[in-house]
mmCIF file of C-alpha atoms in Angstrom:
data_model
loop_
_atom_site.group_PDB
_atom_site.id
_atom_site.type_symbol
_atom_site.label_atom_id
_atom_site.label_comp_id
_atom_site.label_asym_id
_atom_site.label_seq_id
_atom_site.Cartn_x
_atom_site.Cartn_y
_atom_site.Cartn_z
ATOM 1 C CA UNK A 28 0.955 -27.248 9.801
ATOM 2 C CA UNK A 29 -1.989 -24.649 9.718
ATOM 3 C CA UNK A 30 -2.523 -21.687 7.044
ATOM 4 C CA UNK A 31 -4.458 -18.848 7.905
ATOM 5 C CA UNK A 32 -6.312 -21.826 10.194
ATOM 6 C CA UNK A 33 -6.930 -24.137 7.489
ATOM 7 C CA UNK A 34 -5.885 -27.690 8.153
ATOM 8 C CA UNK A 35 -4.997 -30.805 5.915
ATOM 9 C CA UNK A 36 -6.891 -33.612 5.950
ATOM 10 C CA UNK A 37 -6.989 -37.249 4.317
ATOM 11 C CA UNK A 38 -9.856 -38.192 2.498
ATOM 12 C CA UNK A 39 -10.830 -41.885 4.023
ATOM 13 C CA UNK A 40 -13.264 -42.385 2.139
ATOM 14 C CA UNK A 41 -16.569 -40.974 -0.123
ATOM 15 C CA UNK A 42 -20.021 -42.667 0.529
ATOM 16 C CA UNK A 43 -22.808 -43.698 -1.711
ATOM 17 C CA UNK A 44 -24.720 -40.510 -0.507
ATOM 18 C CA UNK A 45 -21.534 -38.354 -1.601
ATOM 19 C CA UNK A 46 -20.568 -37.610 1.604
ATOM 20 C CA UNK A 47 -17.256 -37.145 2.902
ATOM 21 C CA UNK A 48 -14.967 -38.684 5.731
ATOM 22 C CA UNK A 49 -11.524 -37.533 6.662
ATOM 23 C CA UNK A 50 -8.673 -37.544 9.163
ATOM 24 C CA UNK A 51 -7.269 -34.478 10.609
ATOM 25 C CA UNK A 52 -4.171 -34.190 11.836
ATOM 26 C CA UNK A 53 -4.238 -36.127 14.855
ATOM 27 C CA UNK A 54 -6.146 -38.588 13.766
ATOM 28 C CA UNK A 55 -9.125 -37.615 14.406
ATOM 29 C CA UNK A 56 -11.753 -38.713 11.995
ATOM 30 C CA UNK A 57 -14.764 -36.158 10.771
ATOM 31 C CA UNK A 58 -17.841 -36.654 8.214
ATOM 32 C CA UNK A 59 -18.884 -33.622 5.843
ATOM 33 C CA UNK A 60 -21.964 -33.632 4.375
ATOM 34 C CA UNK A 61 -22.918 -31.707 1.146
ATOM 35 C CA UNK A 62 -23.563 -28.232 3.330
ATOM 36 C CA UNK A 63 -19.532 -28.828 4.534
ATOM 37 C CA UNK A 64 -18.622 -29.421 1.075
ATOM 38 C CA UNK A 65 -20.101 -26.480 -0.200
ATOM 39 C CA UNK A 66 -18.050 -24.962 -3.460
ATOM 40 C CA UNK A 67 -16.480 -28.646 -3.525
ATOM 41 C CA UNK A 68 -19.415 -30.736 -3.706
ATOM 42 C CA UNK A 69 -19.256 -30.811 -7.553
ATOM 43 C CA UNK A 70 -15.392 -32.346 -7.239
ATOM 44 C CA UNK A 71 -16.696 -35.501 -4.846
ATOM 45 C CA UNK A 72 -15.229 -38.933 -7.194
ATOM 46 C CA UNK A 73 -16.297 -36.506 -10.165
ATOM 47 C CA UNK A 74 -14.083 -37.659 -12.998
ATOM 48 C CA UNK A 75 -14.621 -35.195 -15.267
ATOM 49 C CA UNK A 76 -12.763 -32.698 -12.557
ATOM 50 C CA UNK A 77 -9.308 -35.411 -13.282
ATOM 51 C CA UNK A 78 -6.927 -34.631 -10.372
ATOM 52 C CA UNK A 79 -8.731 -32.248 -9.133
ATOM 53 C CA UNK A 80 -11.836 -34.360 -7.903
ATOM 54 C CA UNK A 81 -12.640 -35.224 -4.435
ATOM 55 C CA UNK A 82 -11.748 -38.881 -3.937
ATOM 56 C CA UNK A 83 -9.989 -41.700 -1.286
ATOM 57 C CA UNK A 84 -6.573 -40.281 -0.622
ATOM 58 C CA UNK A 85 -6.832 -36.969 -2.009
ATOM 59 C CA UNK A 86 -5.630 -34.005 0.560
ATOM 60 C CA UNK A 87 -7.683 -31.213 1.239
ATOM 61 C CA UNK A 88 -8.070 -28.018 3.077
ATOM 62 C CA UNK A 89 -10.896 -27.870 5.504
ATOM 63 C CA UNK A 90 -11.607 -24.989 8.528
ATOM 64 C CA UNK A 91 -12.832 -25.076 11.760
ATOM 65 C CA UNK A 92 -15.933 -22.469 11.648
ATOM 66 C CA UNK A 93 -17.801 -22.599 15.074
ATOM 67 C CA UNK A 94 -17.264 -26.530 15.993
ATOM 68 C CA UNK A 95 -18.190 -26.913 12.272
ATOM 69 C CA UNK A 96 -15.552 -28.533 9.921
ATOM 70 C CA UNK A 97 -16.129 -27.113 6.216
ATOM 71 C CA UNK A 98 -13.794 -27.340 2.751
ATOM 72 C CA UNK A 99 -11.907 -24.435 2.263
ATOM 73 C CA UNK A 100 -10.117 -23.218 -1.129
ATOM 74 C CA UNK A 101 -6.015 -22.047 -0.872
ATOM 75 C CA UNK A 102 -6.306 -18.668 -2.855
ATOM 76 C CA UNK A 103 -4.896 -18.391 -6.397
ATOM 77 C CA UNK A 104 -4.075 -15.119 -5.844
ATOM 78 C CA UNK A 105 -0.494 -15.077 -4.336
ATOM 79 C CA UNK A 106 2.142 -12.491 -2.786
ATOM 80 C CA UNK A 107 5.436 -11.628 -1.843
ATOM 81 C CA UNK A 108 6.598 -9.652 1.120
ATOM 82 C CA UNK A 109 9.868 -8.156 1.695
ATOM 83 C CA UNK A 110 10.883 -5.954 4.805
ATOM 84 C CA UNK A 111 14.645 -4.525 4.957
ATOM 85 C CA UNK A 112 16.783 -2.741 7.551
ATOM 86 C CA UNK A 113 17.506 0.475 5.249
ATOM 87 C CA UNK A 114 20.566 1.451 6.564
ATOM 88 C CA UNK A 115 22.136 -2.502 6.631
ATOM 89 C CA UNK A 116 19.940 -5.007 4.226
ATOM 90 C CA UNK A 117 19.513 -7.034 7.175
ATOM 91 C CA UNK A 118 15.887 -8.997 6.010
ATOM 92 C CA UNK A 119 13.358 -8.006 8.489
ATOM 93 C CA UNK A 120 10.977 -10.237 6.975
ATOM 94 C CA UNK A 121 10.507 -12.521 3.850
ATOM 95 C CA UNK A 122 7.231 -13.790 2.671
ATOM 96 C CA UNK A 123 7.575 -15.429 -0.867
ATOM 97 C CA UNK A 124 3.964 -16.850 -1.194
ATOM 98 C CA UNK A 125 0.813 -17.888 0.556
ATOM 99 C CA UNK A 126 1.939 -21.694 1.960
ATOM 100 C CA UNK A 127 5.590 -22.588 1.134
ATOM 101 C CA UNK A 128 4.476 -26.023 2.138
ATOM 102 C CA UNK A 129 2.352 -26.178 -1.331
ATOM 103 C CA UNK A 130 3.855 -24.544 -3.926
ATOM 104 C CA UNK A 131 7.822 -24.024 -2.852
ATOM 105 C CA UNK A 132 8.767 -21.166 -5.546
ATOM 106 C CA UNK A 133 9.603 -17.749 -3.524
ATOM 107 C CA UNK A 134 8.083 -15.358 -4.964
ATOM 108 C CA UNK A 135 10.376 -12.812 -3.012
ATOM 109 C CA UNK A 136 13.248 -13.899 -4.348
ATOM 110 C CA UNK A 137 12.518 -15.953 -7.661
ATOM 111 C CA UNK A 138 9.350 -14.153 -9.313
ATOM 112 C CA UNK A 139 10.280 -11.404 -12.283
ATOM 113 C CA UNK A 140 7.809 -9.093 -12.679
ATOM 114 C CA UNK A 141 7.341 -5.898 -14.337
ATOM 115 C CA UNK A 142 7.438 -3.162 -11.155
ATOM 116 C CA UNK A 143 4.683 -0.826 -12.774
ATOM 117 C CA UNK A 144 5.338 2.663 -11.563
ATOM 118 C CA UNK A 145 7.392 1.599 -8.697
ATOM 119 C CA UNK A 146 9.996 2.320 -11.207
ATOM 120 C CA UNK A 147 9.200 5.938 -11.878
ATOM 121 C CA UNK A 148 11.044 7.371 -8.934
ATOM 122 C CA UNK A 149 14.622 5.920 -9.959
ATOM 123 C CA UNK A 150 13.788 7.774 -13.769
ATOM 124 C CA UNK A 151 12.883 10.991 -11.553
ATOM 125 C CA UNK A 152 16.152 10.387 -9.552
ATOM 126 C CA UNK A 153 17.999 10.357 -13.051
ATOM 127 C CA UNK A 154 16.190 13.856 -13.507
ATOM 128 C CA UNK A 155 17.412 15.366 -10.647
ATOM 129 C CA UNK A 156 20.924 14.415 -11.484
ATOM 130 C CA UNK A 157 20.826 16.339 -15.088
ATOM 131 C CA UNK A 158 19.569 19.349 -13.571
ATOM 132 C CA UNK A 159 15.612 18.747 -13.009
ATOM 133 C CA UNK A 160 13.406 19.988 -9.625
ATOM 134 C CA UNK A 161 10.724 18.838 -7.872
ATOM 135 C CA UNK A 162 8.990 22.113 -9.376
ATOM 136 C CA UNK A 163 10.523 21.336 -13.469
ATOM 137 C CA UNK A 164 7.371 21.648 -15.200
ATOM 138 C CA UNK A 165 6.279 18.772 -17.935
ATOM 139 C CA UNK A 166 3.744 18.690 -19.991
ATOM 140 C CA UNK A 167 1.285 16.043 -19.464
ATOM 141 C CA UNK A 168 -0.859 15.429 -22.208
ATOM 142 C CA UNK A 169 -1.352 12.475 -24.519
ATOM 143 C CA UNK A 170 1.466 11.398 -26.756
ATOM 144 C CA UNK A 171 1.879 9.168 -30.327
ATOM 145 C CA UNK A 172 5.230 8.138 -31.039
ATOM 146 C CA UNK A 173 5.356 6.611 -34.373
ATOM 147 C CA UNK A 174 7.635 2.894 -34.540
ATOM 148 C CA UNK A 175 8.206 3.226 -30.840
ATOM 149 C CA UNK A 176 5.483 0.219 -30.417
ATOM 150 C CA UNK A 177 5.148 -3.208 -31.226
ATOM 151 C CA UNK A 178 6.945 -3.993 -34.407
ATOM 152 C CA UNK A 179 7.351 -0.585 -35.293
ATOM 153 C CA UNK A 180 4.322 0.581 -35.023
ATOM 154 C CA UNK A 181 2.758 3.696 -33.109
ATOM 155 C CA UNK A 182 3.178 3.719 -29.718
ATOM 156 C CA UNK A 183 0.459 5.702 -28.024
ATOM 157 C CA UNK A 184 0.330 5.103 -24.244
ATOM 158 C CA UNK A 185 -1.934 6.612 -21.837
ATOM 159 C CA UNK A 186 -2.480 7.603 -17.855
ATOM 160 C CA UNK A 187 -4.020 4.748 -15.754
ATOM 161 C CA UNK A 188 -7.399 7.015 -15.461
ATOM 162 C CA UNK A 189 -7.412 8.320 -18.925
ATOM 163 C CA UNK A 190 -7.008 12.012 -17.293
ATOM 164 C CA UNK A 191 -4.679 14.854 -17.882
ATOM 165 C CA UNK A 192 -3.501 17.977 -16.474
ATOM 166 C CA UNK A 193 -1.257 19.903 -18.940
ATOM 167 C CA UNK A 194 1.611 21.365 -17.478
ATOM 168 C CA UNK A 195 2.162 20.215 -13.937
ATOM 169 C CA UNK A 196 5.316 19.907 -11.719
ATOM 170 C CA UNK A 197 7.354 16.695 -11.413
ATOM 171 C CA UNK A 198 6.347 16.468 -7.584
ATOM 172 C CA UNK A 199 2.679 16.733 -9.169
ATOM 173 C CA UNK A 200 3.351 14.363 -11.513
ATOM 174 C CA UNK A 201 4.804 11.655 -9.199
ATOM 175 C CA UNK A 202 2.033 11.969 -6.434
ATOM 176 C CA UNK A 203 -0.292 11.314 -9.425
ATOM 177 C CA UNK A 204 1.453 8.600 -10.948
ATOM 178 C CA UNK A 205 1.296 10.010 -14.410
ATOM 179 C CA UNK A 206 2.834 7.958 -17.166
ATOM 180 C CA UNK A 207 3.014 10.923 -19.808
ATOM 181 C CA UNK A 208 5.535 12.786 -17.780
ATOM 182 C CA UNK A 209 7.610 10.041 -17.053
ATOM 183 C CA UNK A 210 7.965 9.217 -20.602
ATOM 184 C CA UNK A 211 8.822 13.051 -21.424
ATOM 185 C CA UNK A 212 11.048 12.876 -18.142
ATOM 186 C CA UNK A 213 12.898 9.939 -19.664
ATOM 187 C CA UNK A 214 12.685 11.588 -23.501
ATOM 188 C CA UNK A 215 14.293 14.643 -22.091
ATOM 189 C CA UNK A 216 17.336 12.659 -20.103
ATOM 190 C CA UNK A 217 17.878 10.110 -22.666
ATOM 191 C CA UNK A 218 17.106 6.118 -22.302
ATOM 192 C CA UNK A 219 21.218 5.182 -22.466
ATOM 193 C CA UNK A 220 21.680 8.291 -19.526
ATOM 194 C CA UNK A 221 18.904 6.566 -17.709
ATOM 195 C CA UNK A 222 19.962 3.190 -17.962
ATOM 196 C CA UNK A 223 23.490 3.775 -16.567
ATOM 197 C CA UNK A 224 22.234 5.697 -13.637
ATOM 198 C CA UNK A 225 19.768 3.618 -12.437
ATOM 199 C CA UNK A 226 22.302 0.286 -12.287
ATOM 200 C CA UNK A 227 23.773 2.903 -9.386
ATOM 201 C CA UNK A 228 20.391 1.306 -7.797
ATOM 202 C CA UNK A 229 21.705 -2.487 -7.868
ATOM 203 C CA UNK A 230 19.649 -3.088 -11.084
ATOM 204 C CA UNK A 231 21.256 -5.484 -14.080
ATOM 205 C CA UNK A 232 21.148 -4.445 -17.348
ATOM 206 C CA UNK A 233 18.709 -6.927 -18.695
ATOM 207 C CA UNK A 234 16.236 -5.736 -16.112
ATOM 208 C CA UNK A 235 16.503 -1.763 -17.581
ATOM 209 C CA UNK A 236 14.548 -2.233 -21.221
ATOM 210 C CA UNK A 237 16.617 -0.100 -23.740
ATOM 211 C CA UNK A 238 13.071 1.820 -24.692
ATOM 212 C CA UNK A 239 10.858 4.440 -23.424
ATOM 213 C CA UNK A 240 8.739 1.732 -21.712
ATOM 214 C CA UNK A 241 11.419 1.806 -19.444
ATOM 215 C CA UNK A 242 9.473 5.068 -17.431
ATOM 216 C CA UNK A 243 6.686 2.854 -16.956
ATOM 217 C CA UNK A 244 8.211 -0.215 -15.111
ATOM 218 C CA UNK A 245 8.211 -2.654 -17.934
ATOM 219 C CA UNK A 246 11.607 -4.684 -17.118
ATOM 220 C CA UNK A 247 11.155 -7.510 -14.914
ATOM 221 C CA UNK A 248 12.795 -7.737 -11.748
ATOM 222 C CA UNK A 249 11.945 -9.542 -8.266
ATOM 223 C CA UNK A 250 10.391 -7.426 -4.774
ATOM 224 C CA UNK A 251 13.580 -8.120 -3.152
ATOM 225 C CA UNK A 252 15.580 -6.738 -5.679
ATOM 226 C CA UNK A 253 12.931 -3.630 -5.433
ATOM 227 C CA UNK A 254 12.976 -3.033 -1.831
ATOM 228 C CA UNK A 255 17.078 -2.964 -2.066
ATOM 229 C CA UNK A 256 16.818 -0.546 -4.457
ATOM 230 C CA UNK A 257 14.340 1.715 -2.412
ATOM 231 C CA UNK A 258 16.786 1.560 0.477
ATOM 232 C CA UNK A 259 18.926 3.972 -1.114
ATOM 233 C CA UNK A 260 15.827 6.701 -1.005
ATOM 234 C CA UNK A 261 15.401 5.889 2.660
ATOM 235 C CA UNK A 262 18.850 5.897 4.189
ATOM 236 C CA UNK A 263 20.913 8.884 2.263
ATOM 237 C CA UNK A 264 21.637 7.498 -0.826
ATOM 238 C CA UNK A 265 23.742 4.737 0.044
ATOM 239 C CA UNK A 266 23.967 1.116 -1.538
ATOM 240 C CA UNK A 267 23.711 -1.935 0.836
ATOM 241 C CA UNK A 268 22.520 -5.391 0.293
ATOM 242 C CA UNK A 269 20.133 -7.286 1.690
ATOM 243 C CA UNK A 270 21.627 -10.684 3.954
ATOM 244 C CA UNK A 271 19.598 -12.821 6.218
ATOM 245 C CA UNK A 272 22.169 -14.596 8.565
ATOM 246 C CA UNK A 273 23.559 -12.331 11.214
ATOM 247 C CA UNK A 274 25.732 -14.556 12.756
ATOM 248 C CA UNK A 275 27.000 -18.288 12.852
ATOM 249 C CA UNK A 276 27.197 -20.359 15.800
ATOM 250 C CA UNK A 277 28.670 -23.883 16.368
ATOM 251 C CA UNK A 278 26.365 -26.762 18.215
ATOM 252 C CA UNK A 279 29.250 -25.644 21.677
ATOM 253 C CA UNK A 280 28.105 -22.519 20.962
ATOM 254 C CA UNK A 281 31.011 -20.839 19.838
ATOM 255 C CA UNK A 282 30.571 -17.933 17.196
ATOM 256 C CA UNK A 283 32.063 -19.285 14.190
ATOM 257 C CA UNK A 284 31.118 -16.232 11.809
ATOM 258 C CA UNK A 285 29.931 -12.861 11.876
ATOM 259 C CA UNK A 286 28.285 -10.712 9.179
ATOM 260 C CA UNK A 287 30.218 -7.690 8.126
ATOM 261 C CA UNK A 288 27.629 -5.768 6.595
ATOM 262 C CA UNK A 289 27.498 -2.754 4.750
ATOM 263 C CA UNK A 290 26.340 0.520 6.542
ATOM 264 C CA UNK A 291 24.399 3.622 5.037
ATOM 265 C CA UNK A 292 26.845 6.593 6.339
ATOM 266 C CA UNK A 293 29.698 4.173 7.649
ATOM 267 C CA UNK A 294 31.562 1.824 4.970
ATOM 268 C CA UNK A 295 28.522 1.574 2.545
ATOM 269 C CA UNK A 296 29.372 3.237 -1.349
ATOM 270 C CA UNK A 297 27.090 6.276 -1.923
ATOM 271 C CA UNK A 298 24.881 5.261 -4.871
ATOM 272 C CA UNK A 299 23.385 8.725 -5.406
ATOM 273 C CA UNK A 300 23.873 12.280 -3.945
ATOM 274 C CA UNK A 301 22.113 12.648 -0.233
ATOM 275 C CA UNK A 302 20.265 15.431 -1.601
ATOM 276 C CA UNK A 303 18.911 13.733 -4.445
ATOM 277 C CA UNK A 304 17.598 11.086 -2.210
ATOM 278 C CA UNK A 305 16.160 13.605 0.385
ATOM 279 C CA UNK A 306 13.855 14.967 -2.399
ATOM 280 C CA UNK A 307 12.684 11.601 -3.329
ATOM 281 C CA UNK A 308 11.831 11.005 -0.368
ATOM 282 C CA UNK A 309 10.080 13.835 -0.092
ATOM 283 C CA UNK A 310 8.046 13.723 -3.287
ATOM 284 C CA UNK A 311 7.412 10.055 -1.797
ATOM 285 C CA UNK A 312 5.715 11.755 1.216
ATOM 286 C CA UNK A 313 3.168 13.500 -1.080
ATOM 287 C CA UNK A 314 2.442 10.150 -2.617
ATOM 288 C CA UNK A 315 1.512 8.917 0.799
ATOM 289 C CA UNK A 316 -0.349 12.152 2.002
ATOM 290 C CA UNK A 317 -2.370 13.017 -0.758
ATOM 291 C CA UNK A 318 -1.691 10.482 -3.736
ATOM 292 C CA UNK A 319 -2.061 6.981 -4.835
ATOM 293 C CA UNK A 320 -1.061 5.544 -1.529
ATOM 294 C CA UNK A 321 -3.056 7.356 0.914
ATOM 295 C CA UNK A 322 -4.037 4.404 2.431
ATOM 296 C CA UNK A 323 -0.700 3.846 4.138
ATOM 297 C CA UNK A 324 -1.531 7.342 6.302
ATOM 298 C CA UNK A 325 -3.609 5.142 8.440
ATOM 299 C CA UNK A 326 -1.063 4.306 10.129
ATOM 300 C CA UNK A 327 -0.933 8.079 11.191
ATOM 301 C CA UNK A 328 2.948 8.701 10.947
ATOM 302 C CA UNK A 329 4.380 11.371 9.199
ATOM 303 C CA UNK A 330 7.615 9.970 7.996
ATOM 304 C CA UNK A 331 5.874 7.224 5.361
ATOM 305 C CA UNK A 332 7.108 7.726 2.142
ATOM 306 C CA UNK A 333 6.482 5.456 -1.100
ATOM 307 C CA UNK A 334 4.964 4.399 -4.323
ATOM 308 C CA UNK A 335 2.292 2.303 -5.947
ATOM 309 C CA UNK A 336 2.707 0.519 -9.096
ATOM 310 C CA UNK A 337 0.044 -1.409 -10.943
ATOM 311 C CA UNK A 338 0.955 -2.685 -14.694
ATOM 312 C CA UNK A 339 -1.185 -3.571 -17.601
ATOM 313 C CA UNK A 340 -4.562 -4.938 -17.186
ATOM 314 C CA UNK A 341 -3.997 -4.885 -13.746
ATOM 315 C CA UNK A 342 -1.680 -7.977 -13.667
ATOM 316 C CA UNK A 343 0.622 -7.141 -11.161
ATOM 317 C CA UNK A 344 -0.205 -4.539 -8.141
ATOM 318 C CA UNK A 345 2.800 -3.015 -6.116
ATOM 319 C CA UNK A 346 3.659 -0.870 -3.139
ATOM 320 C CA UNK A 347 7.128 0.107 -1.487
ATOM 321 C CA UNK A 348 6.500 2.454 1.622
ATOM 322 C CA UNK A 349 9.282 3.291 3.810
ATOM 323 C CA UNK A 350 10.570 5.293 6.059
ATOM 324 C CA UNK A 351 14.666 6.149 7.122
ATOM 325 C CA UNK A 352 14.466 2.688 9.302
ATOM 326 C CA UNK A 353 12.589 0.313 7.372
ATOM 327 C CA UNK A 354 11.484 -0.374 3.561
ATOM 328 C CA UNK A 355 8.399 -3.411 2.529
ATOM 329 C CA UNK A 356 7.912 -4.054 -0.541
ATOM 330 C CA UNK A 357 4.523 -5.801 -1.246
ATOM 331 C CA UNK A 358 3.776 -7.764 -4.426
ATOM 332 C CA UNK A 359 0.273 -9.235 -5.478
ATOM 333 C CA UNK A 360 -0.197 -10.932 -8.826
ATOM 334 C CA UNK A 361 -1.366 -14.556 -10.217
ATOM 335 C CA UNK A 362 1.840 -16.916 -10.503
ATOM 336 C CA UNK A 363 0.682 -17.015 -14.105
ATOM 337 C CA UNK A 364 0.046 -13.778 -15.079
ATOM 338 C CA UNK A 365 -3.297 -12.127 -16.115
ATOM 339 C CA UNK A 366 -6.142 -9.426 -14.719
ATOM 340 C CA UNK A 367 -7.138 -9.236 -11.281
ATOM 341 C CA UNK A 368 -10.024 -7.233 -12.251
ATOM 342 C CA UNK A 369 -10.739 -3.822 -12.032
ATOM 343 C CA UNK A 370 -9.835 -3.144 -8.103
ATOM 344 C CA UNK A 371 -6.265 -4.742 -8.450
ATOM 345 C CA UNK A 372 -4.460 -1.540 -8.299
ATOM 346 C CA UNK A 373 -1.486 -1.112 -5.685
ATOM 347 C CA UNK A 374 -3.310 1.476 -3.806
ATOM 348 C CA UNK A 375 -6.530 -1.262 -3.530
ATOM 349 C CA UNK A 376 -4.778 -4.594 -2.568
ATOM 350 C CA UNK A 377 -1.382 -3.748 -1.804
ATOM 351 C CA UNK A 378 -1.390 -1.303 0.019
ATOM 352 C CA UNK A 379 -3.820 -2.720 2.626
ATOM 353 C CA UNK A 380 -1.367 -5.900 3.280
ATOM 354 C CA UNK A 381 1.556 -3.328 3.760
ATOM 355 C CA UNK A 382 -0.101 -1.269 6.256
ATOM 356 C CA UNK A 383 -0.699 -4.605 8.267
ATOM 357 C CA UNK A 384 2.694 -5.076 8.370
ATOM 358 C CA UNK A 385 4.158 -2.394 9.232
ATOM 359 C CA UNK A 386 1.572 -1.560 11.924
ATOM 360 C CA UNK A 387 3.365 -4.229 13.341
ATOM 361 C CA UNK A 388 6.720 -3.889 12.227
ATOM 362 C CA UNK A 389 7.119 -0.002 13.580
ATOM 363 C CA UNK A 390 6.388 -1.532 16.908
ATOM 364 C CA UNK A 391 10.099 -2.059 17.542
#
């Protein structure tokens, strides 16, 4: 099997002048030389590289690049992709990493991470239901919050880009992505309030953090469990779950099993008031047209809503777009977490992949 075009190969054998000979799949036997080898020419029978080194019997990754064959590296970056039906769960399309065949843990379905500010638009939803607008005006503007941080200690959390802009609406607030009103938003409704609602969303309770972190994604849940939960935004307000088998045939061909699922508007449970999930979606819009994710507007529709989310040092970058058909959720982060630098934000890596996606996807 091919990845992005690269191809396995069996190393046969490493000369005296440290070149290379392998088998492709096939059979077919090839030579690289050091120029082939490239970033791997420092691995060839190197022990001091341990498993890692180039030597007889080892697999590796090699491209075809103009009738030349050349070592490749797999990426240690990795992703998760996860396209829904909004108004059935029916899976559209899974991706849990970059080569199953490799490493076999789904990232889709298995990986827990924190969902950044993809989060803040269920603690907004939780607004609207005590009372809140679009146009409720919060203050945002830096905030201490003595023993609310580690070990009691002062908890003083900031915007992404260090800016703020005083008293600004919630639809402001959300198109910006600005932590200090969520946490106000969330100070105002009450943590417990927020907590109960947001289950409404097909959350468990040990993924909704009993603290004001809470408004700034820091439970840990999985992309599939997030794009689920952003179905309710983009059908109505209606809870359905996601399923991947349609229906069950026999080897005679006789349909043994069909899936009953549930429908948004038909036998599905309403999770949240229509209305409340028409002005999410709305505020979602803005996020597309003139915040974080503007990137997904080059796909030049104007029913793309969603919402970015980047966490801590840039460890894990998010974005959920949707629109009343379809919701992808797209997830990029190191299996073990840590920094992907200073351009790993959702709108800079995630949202890129997404657009791909559903360029196709909205095809039909």
């Amino acid at each position: 099997y091919t990845v992005d075009k690269m191809v396995p190969a069996v190393v046969l054998d490493v000369t005296k002048k440290k070149n290379v000979v392998i088998q492709l799949p096939g059979g077919r036997r090839v030579a690289l030389d050091r120029r082939a080898l490239g970033f791997a020419a420092r691995a060839v029978d190197n022990e001091k590289m341990g498993e890692d080194r180039i030597r007889r019997g080892a697999v590796i990754r090699v491209k075809n690049n103009g009738g030349r064959w050349a070592v490749v590296q797999e990426p240690l970056l990795q992703g998760a992709l996860v396209s829904l039906d909004a108004k059935t769960g029916a899976v559209r399309a899974l991706v849990g990493g970059y080569d199953f065949h490799s490493k076999t843990f789904n990232r889709a379905v298995q990986a827990m991470r924190q969902p950044g500010s993809t989060f803040k638009p269920f603690v907004y939803s939780a607004a609207l239901s005590k009372g809140m607008t679009a146009s409720t005006v919060v203050n945002d503007a830096p905030i201490s919050l003595p023993g609310k941080g580690p070990n009691g200690s002062v908890w003083t959390p900031k915007n992404s880009d260090g800016r703020y802009s005083g008293y600004i609406t919630l639809r402001q607030a959300l198109t910006a992505s600005k932590n200090m009103v969520s946490i106000r938003i969330l100070m105002s409704i009450g943590v417990g309030y927020a907590q109960q609602y947001i289950r409404r969303f097909g959350f468990r309770p040990s993924e909704l953090p009993a603290s004001l972190s809470m408004a700034l994604g820091t439970g840990e849940t999985t992309p599939l469990k997030v794009a689920e939960a952003y179905s309710v935004f983009a059908n109505g307000g209606y809870r359905v779950s996601s399923h991947v088998i349609d229906k069950i045939y026999d080897r005679d061909g006789r349909l043994r099993a069909q899936m009953q699922p549930l429908v948004a508007g038909q036998n599905a449970p309403q999770a949240i008031d229509p209305r409340n999930a028409y002005i999410m979606y709305k505020i979602m819009q803005d996020v597309v047209r003139v915040g974080t994710a503007r990137g997904a507007a080059a796909l030049g529709r104007t029913d793309i809503a969603g919402k970015t989310g980047t966490t801590n040092d840039n460890k894990d970058a998010w974005f959920v777009g949707f629109n009343p058909d379809v919701v992808t959720a797209v997830y990029i982060g190191f299996d073990k977490p840590k920094s992907m630098g200073r351009a790993g934000y959702g709108g800079t890596i995630a949202v890129p992949v997404w657009v791909d996606y559903m360029r196709f996807a909205l095809k039909g």
